[in-house]
Amino acid sequence: MNTEQLDLLKSRLDAYRPLPKAVVKNLREDLALRWTYNSNAIEGNTLTLQETKVVLEGVTVGGKSIREHLEVTNHAEAVNLVYELVAKSEPLSERTIKEIHALVLKGLDDQNAGIYRNVNVTISGAEHTPPDFLHLKEEMTSFMKWYEESAEMHPVERATRVHVDLVKIHPFVDGNGRTSRLLMNLELMRSGFPPVVFKTAERLSYYQALETACIQNDYTPFLEMTEKLVQESFKPYWFALGLTDTGEKRSSDA
């Protein structure tokens, strides 16, 4: 897989845009569920996919904590905000980063929601140690400078770097992973690519690729993982439009 192939898939999807409203609604609901379930599960939330679905429908799941319920509803709200930001064509900013994070931690840790950390943190099980909080302002300024100067970078690579570099900085006390994945998809969607879902079943590979990028400054494993996910993310669109798995018309339609 390379970016040229991904651009080809995007051009095929673009040819069908704007998509029928019913298709968009169905795809968005399915994606919001899978995105929310997997992103939270990666961080340790024990709600199943079906339990996540009923929580999003307003039902309380017995035996599960309030925190886990809030993680679901908060993430769904953050996904909606991402769609709003895409519709407004708003570029990434520190304000955007804080707004999304504030939703992720709403009602869970209001004292730190949307606020950069003022303590040092470690990442459980990781070799990488985030920078001292005293350097956070400098680190985030440097990150935003890179972002502004990377406009010519391919959107998939740029989105990958946004995710990895924010995890590397770890600007918040908690919620960095979920926030980074939301921001990564914001970047992809702004450029016309479907959002990706990192599956909890591949959590080990995901963390290993992140660690390689943070420790060795080698983004290749994480970029390769992302490219495969981007390719997969087109498939629900092809199915909804009655196309082949590569976005082409079926032979009987030709």
GROMACS .gro file of C-alpha atoms in nm:
model
  254
    1MET     CA    1   0.000   0.000   0.000
    2ASN     CA    2   0.123   0.350  -0.079
    3THR     CA    3  -0.027   0.698  -0.080
    4GLU     CA    4  -0.083   0.692  -0.458
    5GLN     CA    5  -0.316   0.394  -0.419
    6LEU     CA    6  -0.499   0.570  -0.136
    7ASP     CA    7  -0.536   0.880  -0.352
    8LEU     CA    8  -0.689   0.661  -0.625
    9LEU     CA    9  -0.943   0.519  -0.379
   10LYS     CA   10  -1.027   0.872  -0.264
   11SER     CA   11  -1.077   0.991  -0.622
   12ARG     CA   12  -1.317   0.701  -0.682
   13LEU     CA   13  -1.518   0.797  -0.375
   14ASP     CA   14  -1.510   1.165  -0.471
   15ALA     CA   15  -1.680   1.072  -0.799
   16TYR     CA   16  -1.990   0.968  -0.600
   17ARG     CA   17  -1.999   1.274  -0.376
   18PRO     CA   18  -2.221   1.413  -0.246
   19LEU     CA   19  -2.338   1.076  -0.120
   20PRO     CA   20  -2.711   1.010  -0.064
   21LYS     CA   21  -2.820   1.139   0.279
   22ALA     CA   22  -2.947   0.798   0.389
   23VAL     CA   23  -2.607   0.643   0.309
   24VAL     CA   24  -2.422   0.915   0.498
   25LYS     CA   25  -2.647   0.877   0.803
   26ASN     CA   26  -2.608   0.500   0.814
   27LEU     CA   27  -2.230   0.508   0.766
   28ARG     CA   28  -2.184   0.780   1.024
   29GLU     CA   29  -2.386   0.596   1.291
   30ASP     CA   30  -2.199   0.270   1.233
   31LEU     CA   31  -1.863   0.445   1.235
   32ALA     CA   32  -1.937   0.644   1.552
   33LEU     CA   33  -2.018   0.319   1.731
   34ARG     CA   34  -1.709   0.127   1.617
   35TRP     CA   35  -1.481   0.429   1.664
   36THR     CA   36  -1.609   0.493   2.018
   37TYR     CA   37  -1.602   0.128   2.122
   38ASN     CA   38  -1.250   0.057   1.998
   39SER     CA   39  -1.091   0.382   2.110
   40ASN     CA   40  -1.227   0.337   2.463
   41ALA     CA   41  -1.147  -0.037   2.472
   42ILE     CA   42  -0.785   0.036   2.383
   43GLU     CA   43  -0.772   0.248   2.700
   44GLY     CA   44  -0.927  -0.024   2.917
   45ASN     CA   45  -1.301   0.039   2.898
   46THR     CA   46  -1.474  -0.299   2.947
   47LEU     CA   47  -1.804  -0.225   2.770
   48THR     CA   48  -1.859  -0.456   2.472
   49LEU     CA   49  -1.954  -0.331   2.127
   50GLN     CA   50  -2.322  -0.410   2.190
   51GLU     CA   51  -2.312  -0.253   2.537
   52THR     CA   52  -2.155   0.058   2.385
   53LYS     CA   53  -2.440   0.067   2.134
   54VAL     CA   54  -2.711   0.062   2.400
   55VAL     CA   55  -2.529   0.327   2.607
   56LEU     CA   56  -2.529   0.551   2.300
   57GLU     CA   57  -2.904   0.487   2.278
   58GLY     CA   58  -2.944   0.613   2.635
   59VAL     CA   59  -2.962   0.282   2.820
   60THR     CA   60  -2.762   0.210   3.135
   61VAL     CA   61  -2.572  -0.119   3.145
   62GLY     CA   62  -2.593  -0.297   3.481
   63GLY     CA   63  -2.268  -0.379   3.657
   64LYS     CA   64  -2.068  -0.117   3.466
   65SER     CA   65  -1.928   0.198   3.624
   66ILE     CA   66  -2.051   0.551   3.566
   67ARG     CA   67  -1.702   0.631   3.437
   68GLU     CA   68  -1.729   0.375   3.159
   69HIS     CA   69  -2.071   0.510   3.058
   70LEU     CA   70  -1.934   0.865   3.050
   71GLU     CA   71  -1.636   0.758   2.842
   72VAL     CA   72  -1.881   0.637   2.579
   73THR     CA   73  -2.111   0.940   2.571
   74ASN     CA   74  -1.816   1.181   2.592
   75HIS     CA   75  -1.637   1.019   2.301
   76ALA     CA   76  -1.953   1.024   2.090
   77GLU     CA   77  -1.987   1.398   2.160
   78ALA     CA   78  -1.624   1.447   2.060
   79VAL     CA   79  -1.687   1.260   1.734
   80ASN     CA   80  -1.978   1.496   1.661
   81LEU     CA   81  -1.749   1.792   1.728
   82VAL     CA   82  -1.497   1.652   1.480
   83TYR     CA   83  -1.769   1.636   1.214
   84GLU     CA   84  -1.864   1.997   1.292
   85LEU     CA   85  -1.502   2.112   1.262
   86VAL     CA   86  -1.470   1.932   0.929
   87ALA     CA   87  -1.787   2.100   0.802
   88LYS     CA   88  -1.643   2.439   0.900
   89SER     CA   89  -1.307   2.354   0.738
   90GLU     CA   90  -1.132   2.462   1.055
   91PRO     CA   91  -0.758   2.390   1.064
   92LEU     CA   92  -0.597   2.229   1.365
   93SER     CA   93  -0.519   2.469   1.649
   94GLU     CA   94  -0.434   2.447   2.017
   95ARG     CA   95  -0.787   2.563   2.089
   96THR     CA   96  -0.925   2.273   1.884
   97ILE     CA   97  -0.701   2.027   2.068
   98LYS     CA   98  -0.822   2.156   2.404
   99GLU     CA   99  -1.189   2.159   2.299
  100ILE     CA  100  -1.180   1.796   2.193
  101HIS     CA  101  -0.992   1.693   2.507
  102ALA     CA  102  -1.241   1.881   2.724
  103LEU     CA  103  -1.519   1.662   2.585
  104VAL     CA  104  -1.318   1.342   2.636
  105LEU     CA  105  -1.275   1.414   3.009
  106LYS     CA  106  -1.607   1.593   3.072
  107GLY     CA  107  -1.751   1.479   3.403
  108LEU     CA  108  -1.455   1.245   3.456
  109ASP     CA  109  -1.190   1.500   3.551
  110ASP     CA  110  -1.329   1.850   3.502
  111GLN     CA  111  -1.028   2.003   3.675
  112ASN     CA  112  -0.799   1.883   3.396
  113ALA     CA  113  -1.041   1.874   3.102
  114GLY     CA  114  -0.902   2.084   2.817
  115ILE     CA  115  -0.607   2.199   3.028
  116TYR     CA  116  -0.242   2.115   2.972
  117ARG     CA  117  -0.086   1.920   3.257
  118ASN     CA  118   0.118   2.094   3.528
  119VAL     CA  119   0.272   1.770   3.656
  120ASN     CA  120   0.505   1.511   3.506
  121VAL     CA  121   0.353   1.183   3.388
  122THR     CA  122   0.467   0.839   3.281
  123ILE     CA  123   0.298   0.610   3.028
  124SER     CA  124   0.222   0.275   3.186
  125GLY     CA  125   0.420  -0.004   3.022
  126ALA     CA  126   0.602   0.229   2.781
  127GLU     CA  127   0.972   0.303   2.750
  128HIS     CA  128   0.902   0.656   2.627
  129THR     CA  129   0.886   0.928   2.893
  130PRO     CA  130   0.688   1.242   2.798
  131PRO     CA  131   0.867   1.577   2.833
  132ASP     CA  132   0.877   1.769   3.160
  133PHE     CA  133   0.563   1.978   3.206
  134LEU     CA  134   0.783   2.288   3.232
  135HIS     CA  135   0.863   2.239   2.862
  136LEU     CA  136   0.505   2.183   2.747
  137LYS     CA  137   0.447   2.534   2.614
  138GLU     CA  138   0.765   2.512   2.410
  139GLU     CA  139   0.679   2.161   2.289
  140MET     CA  140   0.328   2.257   2.178
  141THR     CA  141   0.454   2.574   2.008
  142SER     CA  142   0.704   2.362   1.819
  143PHE     CA  143   0.432   2.109   1.729
  144MET     CA  144   0.201   2.380   1.591
  145LYS     CA  145   0.490   2.535   1.395
  146TRP     CA  146   0.563   2.196   1.236
  147TYR     CA  147   0.193   2.153   1.159
  148GLU     CA  148   0.170   2.489   0.985
  149GLU     CA  149   0.480   2.412   0.780
  150SER     CA  150   0.369   2.061   0.681
  151ALA     CA  151   0.072   2.157   0.464
  152GLU     CA  152   0.232   1.996   0.156
  153MET     CA  153   0.276   1.661   0.332
  154HIS     CA  154   0.040   1.385   0.220
  155PRO     CA  155  -0.274   1.397   0.439
  156VAL     CA  156  -0.235   1.037   0.560
  157GLU     CA  157   0.125   1.092   0.664
  158ARG     CA  158   0.041   1.426   0.823
  159ALA     CA  159  -0.248   1.274   1.019
  160THR     CA  160  -0.016   0.995   1.135
  161ARG     CA  161   0.239   1.249   1.257
  162VAL     CA  162  -0.029   1.448   1.439
  163HIS     CA  163  -0.134   1.138   1.633
  164VAL     CA  164   0.215   1.016   1.716
  165ASP     CA  165   0.364   1.354   1.805
  166LEU     CA  166   0.078   1.447   2.038
  167VAL     CA  167   0.108   1.113   2.217
  168LYS     CA  168   0.482   1.174   2.239
  169ILE     CA  169   0.426   1.515   2.401
  170HIS     CA  170   0.140   1.382   2.616
  171PRO     CA  171   0.009   1.733   2.687
  172PHE     CA  172  -0.270   1.621   2.920
  173VAL     CA  173  -0.281   1.426   3.245
  174ASP     CA  174  -0.522   1.173   3.092
  175GLY     CA  175  -0.711   1.117   2.768
  176ASN     CA  176  -0.414   1.173   2.535
  177GLY     CA  177  -0.472   0.856   2.332
  178ARG     CA  178  -0.840   0.915   2.264
  179THR     CA  179  -0.776   1.282   2.188
  180SER     CA  180  -0.491   1.200   1.948
  181ARG     CA  181  -0.701   0.946   1.759
  182LEU     CA  182  -0.984   1.199   1.727
  183LEU     CA  183  -0.742   1.464   1.598
  184MET     CA  184  -0.588   1.217   1.355
  185ASN     CA  185  -0.930   1.151   1.205
  186LEU     CA  186  -1.004   1.522   1.197
  187GLU     CA  187  -0.700   1.558   0.971
  188LEU     CA  188  -0.801   1.268   0.748
  189MET     CA  189  -1.161   1.385   0.714
  190ARG     CA  190  -1.061   1.744   0.639
  191SER     CA  191  -0.871   1.608   0.340
  192GLY     CA  192  -1.159   1.392   0.215
  193PHE     CA  193  -1.042   1.057   0.353
  194PRO     CA  194  -1.269   0.842   0.569
  195PRO     CA  195  -1.178   0.825   0.939
  196VAL     CA  196  -0.992   0.517   1.059
  197VAL     CA  197  -1.058   0.289   1.355
  198PHE     CA  198  -0.768   0.133   1.543
  199LYS     CA  199  -0.910  -0.199   1.661
  200THR     CA  200  -0.868  -0.308   2.020
  201ALA     CA  201  -0.777  -0.657   1.894
  202GLU     CA  202  -0.462  -0.503   1.744
  203ARG     CA  203  -0.380  -0.300   2.053
  204LEU     CA  204  -0.035  -0.459   2.102
  205SER     CA  205   0.077  -0.381   1.745
  206TYR     CA  206  -0.063  -0.031   1.783
  207TYR     CA  207   0.133   0.036   2.102
  208GLN     CA  208   0.450  -0.118   1.957
  209ALA     CA  209   0.431   0.105   1.649
  210LEU     CA  210   0.373   0.410   1.870
  211GLU     CA  211   0.670   0.318   2.087
  212THR     CA  212   0.895   0.277   1.784
  213ALA     CA  213   0.797   0.624   1.661
  214CYS     CA  214   0.840   0.788   2.002
  215ILE     CA  215   1.169   0.620   2.097
  216GLN     CA  216   1.344   0.570   1.763
  217ASN     CA  217   1.177   0.852   1.569
  218ASP     CA  218   1.082   0.586   1.313
  219TYR     CA  219   0.727   0.650   1.193
  220THR     CA  220   0.730   0.372   0.932
  221PRO     CA  221   0.549   0.096   1.128
  222PHE     CA  222   0.276   0.334   1.244
  223LEU     CA  223   0.237   0.486   0.897
  224GLU     CA  224   0.209   0.140   0.739
  225MET     CA  225  -0.057   0.045   0.995
  226THR     CA  226  -0.246   0.367   0.923
  227GLU     CA  227  -0.231   0.319   0.545
  228LYS     CA  228  -0.388  -0.028   0.579
  229LEU     CA  229  -0.662   0.113   0.801
  230VAL     CA  230  -0.732   0.395   0.556
  231GLN     CA  231  -0.767   0.138   0.278
  232GLU     CA  232  -1.009  -0.062   0.494
  233SER     CA  233  -1.205   0.250   0.585
  234PHE     CA  234  -1.323   0.289   0.226
  235LYS     CA  235  -1.489  -0.057   0.222
  236PRO     CA  236  -1.814   0.039   0.402
  237TYR     CA  237  -1.859   0.314   0.140
  238TRP     CA  238  -1.806   0.070  -0.147
  239PHE     CA  239  -2.057  -0.172   0.007
  240ALA     CA  240  -2.316   0.103   0.057
  241LEU     CA  241  -2.270   0.216  -0.305
  242GLY     CA  242  -2.283  -0.139  -0.445
  243LEU     CA  243  -1.923  -0.132  -0.570
  244THR     CA  244  -1.637  -0.383  -0.550
  245ASP     CA  245  -1.391  -0.382  -0.260
  246THR     CA  246  -1.169  -0.146  -0.460
  247GLY     CA  247  -1.443   0.102  -0.541
  248GLU     CA  248  -1.504  -0.009  -0.899
  249LYS     CA  249  -1.833  -0.092  -1.067
  250ARG     CA  250  -1.921  -0.459  -1.061
  251SER     CA  251  -1.890  -0.635  -1.397
  252SER     CA  252  -2.267  -0.675  -1.427
  253ASP     CA  253  -2.303  -0.297  -1.388
  254ALA     CA  254  -2.054  -0.213  -1.659
   0.00000   0.00000   0.00000
